[in-house]
């Protein structure tokens, strides 16, 4: 029954298009054939573009294979640089990332304010950035650490929601503009970060 419905659903439009082409062909064969040539040329260019794009992506992965072994095996390096580690019970989340981005997250879902997830950014040479998020589903304030592999620098941030009255901006013409940014990052020292973490955890 489903197959019959699909045949009807797709068959009727295809049949109507076919009839239209046939009538055009009967009316003016030369014009019809030149139009068909143009259509096939456009389709051929599109197919060639898809093939070249796929081939380029495949060659890119072969010529510049990414060193993406930045899971648990890199924890010792993280400890040496003061970067939060990947926990033993964490899992990688492939659907969150892509070739140049990896996500890891905690398997435990609860209300505790804790180290919740890690994002690693790559270029063709390897990792360039690592961010760790500390949060709770019941807390609007989050903490973030950002490690830059190129400068070997670790920075600390508090992420907090922007109050609604600060999201509304009135321009020089008196028009009300709503700021699309709903959160802001405030840079902290290591000491401030640790203190804020303890406060939010409790």
PDB file of C-alpha atoms in Angstrom:
ATOM      1  CA  UNK A   1       0.000   0.000   0.000  1.00  0.00           C
ATOM      2  CA  UNK A   2       2.837   2.380   0.909  1.00  0.00           C
ATOM      3  CA  UNK A   3       4.645   1.574  -2.359  1.00  0.00           C
ATOM      4  CA  UNK A   4       1.491   2.344  -4.361  1.00  0.00           C
ATOM      5  CA  UNK A   5       1.059   5.651  -2.501  1.00  0.00           C
ATOM      6  CA  UNK A   6       4.699   6.595  -3.209  1.00  0.00           C
ATOM      7  CA  UNK A   7       4.331   5.692  -6.888  1.00  0.00           C
ATOM      8  CA  UNK A   8       1.246   7.913  -7.128  1.00  0.00           C
ATOM      9  CA  UNK A   9       2.900  10.733  -5.151  1.00  0.00           C
ATOM     10  CA  UNK A  10       6.033  10.810  -7.319  1.00  0.00           C
ATOM     11  CA  UNK A  11       4.549   9.372 -10.516  1.00  0.00           C
ATOM     12  CA  UNK A  12       1.904  12.037 -11.180  1.00  0.00           C
ATOM     13  CA  UNK A  13       4.329  15.030 -11.099  1.00  0.00           C
ATOM     14  CA  UNK A  14       6.880  13.119 -13.202  1.00  0.00           C
ATOM     15  CA  UNK A  15       4.178  12.186 -15.720  1.00  0.00           C
ATOM     16  CA  UNK A  16       2.984  15.812 -15.948  1.00  0.00           C
ATOM     17  CA  UNK A  17       6.554  17.041 -16.453  1.00  0.00           C
ATOM     18  CA  UNK A  18       7.044  14.367 -19.136  1.00  0.00           C
ATOM     19  CA  UNK A  19       3.883  15.457 -20.959  1.00  0.00           C
ATOM     20  CA  UNK A  20       5.062  19.078 -20.814  1.00  0.00           C
ATOM     21  CA  UNK A  21       8.438  18.138 -22.295  1.00  0.00           C
ATOM     22  CA  UNK A  22       6.753  16.081 -25.015  1.00  0.00           C
ATOM     23  CA  UNK A  23       4.464  18.976 -26.016  1.00  0.00           C
ATOM     24  CA  UNK A  24       7.440  21.363 -26.097  1.00  0.00           C
ATOM     25  CA  UNK A  25       9.329  18.879 -28.267  1.00  0.00           C
ATOM     26  CA  UNK A  26       6.425  18.576 -30.718  1.00  0.00           C
ATOM     27  CA  UNK A  27       5.994  22.357 -30.871  1.00  0.00           C
ATOM     28  CA  UNK A  28       9.630  23.284 -31.587  1.00  0.00           C
ATOM     29  CA  UNK A  29      12.199  20.462 -31.742  1.00  0.00           C
ATOM     30  CA  UNK A  30      15.221  22.700 -32.275  1.00  0.00           C
ATOM     31  CA  UNK A  31      14.409  25.017 -29.346  1.00  0.00           C
ATOM     32  CA  UNK A  32      13.572  22.045 -27.122  1.00  0.00           C
ATOM     33  CA  UNK A  33      16.870  20.262 -27.853  1.00  0.00           C
ATOM     34  CA  UNK A  34      18.904  23.429 -27.212  1.00  0.00           C
ATOM     35  CA  UNK A  35      17.064  23.880 -23.890  1.00  0.00           C
ATOM     36  CA  UNK A  36      17.739  20.266 -22.914  1.00  0.00           C
ATOM     37  CA  UNK A  37      21.440  20.756 -23.727  1.00  0.00           C
ATOM     38  CA  UNK A  38      21.566  23.801 -21.456  1.00  0.00           C
ATOM     39  CA  UNK A  39      19.818  21.898 -18.640  1.00  0.00           C
ATOM     40  CA  UNK A  40      22.182  18.938 -18.937  1.00  0.00           C
ATOM     41  CA  UNK A  41      25.158  21.298 -18.957  1.00  0.00           C
ATOM     42  CA  UNK A  42      23.975  22.890 -15.699  1.00  0.00           C
ATOM     43  CA  UNK A  43      23.392  19.475 -14.104  1.00  0.00           C
ATOM     44  CA  UNK A  44      26.827  18.271 -15.283  1.00  0.00           C
ATOM     45  CA  UNK A  45      28.523  21.335 -13.749  1.00  0.00           C
ATOM     46  CA  UNK A  46      26.664  20.791 -10.453  1.00  0.00           C
ATOM     47  CA  UNK A  47      27.584  17.076 -10.337  1.00  0.00           C
ATOM     48  CA  UNK A  48      31.222  17.924 -11.165  1.00  0.00           C
ATOM     49  CA  UNK A  49      31.231  20.477  -8.330  1.00  0.00           C
ATOM     50  CA  UNK A  50      29.936  17.861  -5.857  1.00  0.00           C
ATOM     51  CA  UNK A  51      32.560  15.337  -7.006  1.00  0.00           C
ATOM     52  CA  UNK A  52      35.418  17.866  -6.759  1.00  0.00           C
ATOM     53  CA  UNK A  53      34.221  19.029  -3.308  1.00  0.00           C
ATOM     54  CA  UNK A  54      34.052  15.445  -2.018  1.00  0.00           C
ATOM     55  CA  UNK A  55      37.438  14.626  -3.556  1.00  0.00           C
ATOM     56  CA  UNK A  56      38.998  17.743  -2.015  1.00  0.00           C
ATOM     57  CA  UNK A  57      37.654  16.827   1.433  1.00  0.00           C
ATOM     58  CA  UNK A  58      38.954  13.262   1.053  1.00  0.00           C
ATOM     59  CA  UNK A  59      42.396  14.434  -0.141  1.00  0.00           C
ATOM     60  CA  UNK A  60      42.527  17.014   2.650  1.00  0.00           C
ATOM     61  CA  UNK A  61      42.091  14.263   5.251  1.00  0.00           C
ATOM     62  CA  UNK A  62      44.787  12.114   3.577  1.00  0.00           C
ATOM     63  CA  UNK A  63      47.354  14.876   2.948  1.00  0.00           C
ATOM     64  CA  UNK A  64      46.737  16.676   6.253  1.00  0.00           C
ATOM     65  CA  UNK A  65      45.611  13.984   8.701  1.00  0.00           C
ATOM     66  CA  UNK A  66      44.587  15.634  11.958  1.00  0.00           C
ATOM     67  CA  UNK A  67      46.224  14.572  15.183  1.00  0.00           C
ATOM     68  CA  UNK A  68      42.987  14.225  17.137  1.00  0.00           C
ATOM     69  CA  UNK A  69      44.271  12.030  19.945  1.00  0.00           C
ATOM     70  CA  UNK A  70      43.372  14.589  22.590  1.00  0.00           C
ATOM     71  CA  UNK A  71      41.296  12.387  24.861  1.00  0.00           C
ATOM     72  CA  UNK A  72      42.391  10.756  28.120  1.00  0.00           C
ATOM     73  CA  UNK A  73      45.896  10.162  26.730  1.00  0.00           C
ATOM     74  CA  UNK A  74      46.606  13.925  26.899  1.00  0.00           C
ATOM     75  CA  UNK A  75      45.562  14.323  30.538  1.00  0.00           C
ATOM     76  CA  UNK A  76      49.138  14.322  31.834  1.00  0.00           C
ATOM     77  CA  UNK A  77      49.984  17.222  29.500  1.00  0.00           C
ATOM     78  CA  UNK A  78      46.853  19.005  30.702  1.00  0.00           C
ATOM     79  CA  UNK A  79      47.893  18.576  34.332  1.00  0.00           C
ATOM     80  CA  UNK A  80      51.338  20.029  33.554  1.00  0.00           C
ATOM     81  CA  UNK A  81      49.720  23.087  31.927  1.00  0.00           C
ATOM     82  CA  UNK A  82      47.012  23.551  34.554  1.00  0.00           C
ATOM     83  CA  UNK A  83      44.243  22.646  32.101  1.00  0.00           C
ATOM     84  CA  UNK A  84      41.186  20.737  33.418  1.00  0.00           C
ATOM     85  CA  UNK A  85      41.394  17.054  32.503  1.00  0.00           C
ATOM     86  CA  UNK A  86      38.917  14.745  30.799  1.00  0.00           C
ATOM     87  CA  UNK A  87      37.244  12.622  33.466  1.00  0.00           C
ATOM     88  CA  UNK A  88      37.352   8.815  33.299  1.00  0.00           C
ATOM     89  CA  UNK A  89      33.569   8.531  32.933  1.00  0.00           C
ATOM     90  CA  UNK A  90      33.275  11.132  30.174  1.00  0.00           C
ATOM     91  CA  UNK A  91      32.339  10.256  26.604  1.00  0.00           C
ATOM     92  CA  UNK A  92      33.073  11.876  23.263  1.00  0.00           C
ATOM     93  CA  UNK A  93      30.070  13.469  21.538  1.00  0.00           C
ATOM     94  CA  UNK A  94      30.710  13.076  17.764  1.00  0.00           C
ATOM     95  CA  UNK A  95      27.331  14.568  16.805  1.00  0.00           C
ATOM     96  CA  UNK A  96      28.277  17.876  18.481  1.00  0.00           C
ATOM     97  CA  UNK A  97      31.483  18.351  16.512  1.00  0.00           C
ATOM     98  CA  UNK A  98      33.055  17.916  13.092  1.00  0.00           C
ATOM     99  CA  UNK A  99      36.486  17.327  11.553  1.00  0.00           C
ATOM    100  CA  UNK A 100      37.884  20.403  13.308  1.00  0.00           C
ATOM    101  CA  UNK A 101      35.997  20.234  16.590  1.00  0.00           C
ATOM    102  CA  UNK A 102      35.683  17.615  19.333  1.00  0.00           C
ATOM    103  CA  UNK A 103      33.338  17.621  22.319  1.00  0.00           C
ATOM    104  CA  UNK A 104      33.553  15.551  25.495  1.00  0.00           C
ATOM    105  CA  UNK A 105      30.943  15.597  28.234  1.00  0.00           C
ATOM    106  CA  UNK A 106      30.067  14.082  31.582  1.00  0.00           C
ATOM    107  CA  UNK A 107      27.789  11.043  31.625  1.00  0.00           C
ATOM    108  CA  UNK A 108      26.326  12.076  34.986  1.00  0.00           C
ATOM    109  CA  UNK A 109      23.318  14.383  34.810  1.00  0.00           C
ATOM    110  CA  UNK A 110      22.453  15.999  38.123  1.00  0.00           C
ATOM    111  CA  UNK A 111      22.022  19.414  39.720  1.00  0.00           C
ATOM    112  CA  UNK A 112      25.618  19.680  40.951  1.00  0.00           C
ATOM    113  CA  UNK A 113      27.685  22.604  39.684  1.00  0.00           C
ATOM    114  CA  UNK A 114      30.668  20.813  38.173  1.00  0.00           C
ATOM    115  CA  UNK A 115      33.065  20.379  35.261  1.00  0.00           C
ATOM    116  CA  UNK A 116      30.507  19.434  32.622  1.00  0.00           C
ATOM    117  CA  UNK A 117      32.060  19.477  29.139  1.00  0.00           C
ATOM    118  CA  UNK A 118      35.142  20.187  27.033  1.00  0.00           C
ATOM    119  CA  UNK A 119      35.492  21.535  23.496  1.00  0.00           C
ATOM    120  CA  UNK A 120      38.701  21.118  21.469  1.00  0.00           C
ATOM    121  CA  UNK A 121      39.298  23.091  18.255  1.00  0.00           C
ATOM    122  CA  UNK A 122      41.739  21.905  15.564  1.00  0.00           C
ATOM    123  CA  UNK A 123      43.370  23.152  12.398  1.00  0.00           C
ATOM    124  CA  UNK A 124      45.351  21.026   9.937  1.00  0.00           C
ATOM    125  CA  UNK A 125      48.390  21.091  12.265  1.00  0.00           C
ATOM    126  CA  UNK A 126      46.636  19.892  15.426  1.00  0.00           C
ATOM    127  CA  UNK A 127      44.815  21.331  18.444  1.00  0.00           C
ATOM    128  CA  UNK A 128      44.681  25.127  18.712  1.00  0.00           C
ATOM    129  CA  UNK A 129      42.145  25.756  21.477  1.00  0.00           C
ATOM    130  CA  UNK A 130      40.598  23.917  24.404  1.00  0.00           C
ATOM    131  CA  UNK A 131      37.622  25.180  26.404  1.00  0.00           C
ATOM    132  CA  UNK A 132      36.164  23.690  29.587  1.00  0.00           C
ATOM    133  CA  UNK A 133      32.692  24.483  30.865  1.00  0.00           C
ATOM    134  CA  UNK A 134      31.628  24.355  34.497  1.00  0.00           C
ATOM    135  CA  UNK A 135      27.883  24.557  34.938  1.00  0.00           C
ATOM    136  CA  UNK A 136      24.649  23.252  36.398  1.00  0.00           C
ATOM    137  CA  UNK A 137      21.193  23.062  34.791  1.00  0.00           C
ATOM    138  CA  UNK A 138      19.845  25.090  37.730  1.00  0.00           C
ATOM    139  CA  UNK A 139      22.439  27.865  37.665  1.00  0.00           C
ATOM    140  CA  UNK A 140      22.408  30.709  35.123  1.00  0.00           C
ATOM    141  CA  UNK A 141      26.065  31.541  35.803  1.00  0.00           C
ATOM    142  CA  UNK A 142      28.746  29.371  34.205  1.00  0.00           C
ATOM    143  CA  UNK A 143      32.515  29.202  34.441  1.00  0.00           C
ATOM    144  CA  UNK A 144      34.864  28.714  31.515  1.00  0.00           C
ATOM    145  CA  UNK A 145      38.570  28.059  31.072  1.00  0.00           C
ATOM    146  CA  UNK A 146      40.192  28.662  27.691  1.00  0.00           C
ATOM    147  CA  UNK A 147      43.594  27.199  26.822  1.00  0.00           C
ATOM    148  CA  UNK A 148      45.429  28.513  23.743  1.00  0.00           C
ATOM    149  CA  UNK A 149      47.834  25.863  22.435  1.00  0.00           C
ATOM    150  CA  UNK A 150      49.767  28.370  20.328  1.00  0.00           C
ATOM    151  CA  UNK A 151      50.539  30.810  23.141  1.00  0.00           C
ATOM    152  CA  UNK A 152      50.429  28.158  25.892  1.00  0.00           C
ATOM    153  CA  UNK A 153      48.124  30.499  27.801  1.00  0.00           C
ATOM    154  CA  UNK A 154      45.212  29.571  30.095  1.00  0.00           C
ATOM    155  CA  UNK A 155      42.522  32.162  30.841  1.00  0.00           C
ATOM    156  CA  UNK A 156      39.541  32.038  33.184  1.00  0.00           C
ATOM    157  CA  UNK A 157      36.052  33.459  32.683  1.00  0.00           C
ATOM    158  CA  UNK A 158      32.681  33.786  34.324  1.00  0.00           C
ATOM    159  CA  UNK A 159      29.714  33.657  31.933  1.00  0.00           C
ATOM    160  CA  UNK A 160      26.616  35.391  33.222  1.00  0.00           C
ATOM    161  CA  UNK A 161      23.307  36.444  31.666  1.00  0.00           C
ATOM    162  CA  UNK A 162      22.965  40.087  30.652  1.00  0.00           C
ATOM    163  CA  UNK A 163      20.048  41.686  32.540  1.00  0.00           C
ATOM    164  CA  UNK A 164      17.071  42.441  30.303  1.00  0.00           C
ATOM    165  CA  UNK A 165      17.306  46.188  30.947  1.00  0.00           C
ATOM    166  CA  UNK A 166      20.883  46.111  29.595  1.00  0.00           C
ATOM    167  CA  UNK A 167      19.831  44.131  26.507  1.00  0.00           C
ATOM    168  CA  UNK A 168      17.540  46.960  25.410  1.00  0.00           C
ATOM    169  CA  UNK A 169      19.432  49.753  23.637  1.00  0.00           C
ATOM    170  CA  UNK A 170      17.919  53.066  22.512  1.00  0.00           C
ATOM    171  CA  UNK A 171      19.793  54.588  19.570  1.00  0.00           C
ATOM    172  CA  UNK A 172      20.252  58.290  18.751  1.00  0.00           C
ATOM    173  CA  UNK A 173      16.976  58.328  16.796  1.00  0.00           C
ATOM    174  CA  UNK A 174      15.016  56.993  19.750  1.00  0.00           C
ATOM    175  CA  UNK A 175      14.554  53.538  18.243  1.00  0.00           C
ATOM    176  CA  UNK A 176      14.590  50.570  20.603  1.00  0.00           C
ATOM    177  CA  UNK A 177      17.124  47.892  19.629  1.00  0.00           C
ATOM    178  CA  UNK A 178      17.303  44.537  21.365  1.00  0.00           C
ATOM    179  CA  UNK A 179      20.861  43.323  21.884  1.00  0.00           C
ATOM    180  CA  UNK A 180      21.084  39.794  20.484  1.00  0.00           C
ATOM    181  CA  UNK A 181      23.785  38.922  22.990  1.00  0.00           C
ATOM    182  CA  UNK A 182      22.189  37.420  26.084  1.00  0.00           C
ATOM    183  CA  UNK A 183      25.402  36.447  27.919  1.00  0.00           C
ATOM    184  CA  UNK A 184      28.733  38.088  28.661  1.00  0.00           C
ATOM    185  CA  UNK A 185      32.164  36.780  29.569  1.00  0.00           C
ATOM    186  CA  UNK A 186      34.008  38.351  32.478  1.00  0.00           C
ATOM    187  CA  UNK A 187      37.694  37.491  32.737  1.00  0.00           C
ATOM    188  CA  UNK A 188      38.825  36.300  36.173  1.00  0.00           C
ATOM    189  CA  UNK A 189      42.105  35.575  37.870  1.00  0.00           C
ATOM    190  CA  UNK A 190      42.835  31.988  38.910  1.00  0.00           C
ATOM    191  CA  UNK A 191      42.057  32.894  42.516  1.00  0.00           C
ATOM    192  CA  UNK A 192      38.742  34.549  41.583  1.00  0.00           C
ATOM    193  CA  UNK A 193      37.834  31.562  39.433  1.00  0.00           C
ATOM    194  CA  UNK A 194      38.484  29.062  42.248  1.00  0.00           C
ATOM    195  CA  UNK A 195      36.542  31.191  44.743  1.00  0.00           C
ATOM    196  CA  UNK A 196      33.560  31.558  42.377  1.00  0.00           C
ATOM    197  CA  UNK A 197      33.576  27.824  41.669  1.00  0.00           C
ATOM    198  CA  UNK A 198      33.386  27.006  45.392  1.00  0.00           C
ATOM    199  CA  UNK A 199      30.547  29.509  45.868  1.00  0.00           C
ATOM    200  CA  UNK A 200      28.525  28.113  42.961  1.00  0.00           C
ATOM    201  CA  UNK A 201      29.215  24.516  43.952  1.00  0.00           C
ATOM    202  CA  UNK A 202      27.776  25.126  47.405  1.00  0.00           C
TER     203      UNK A 202
END
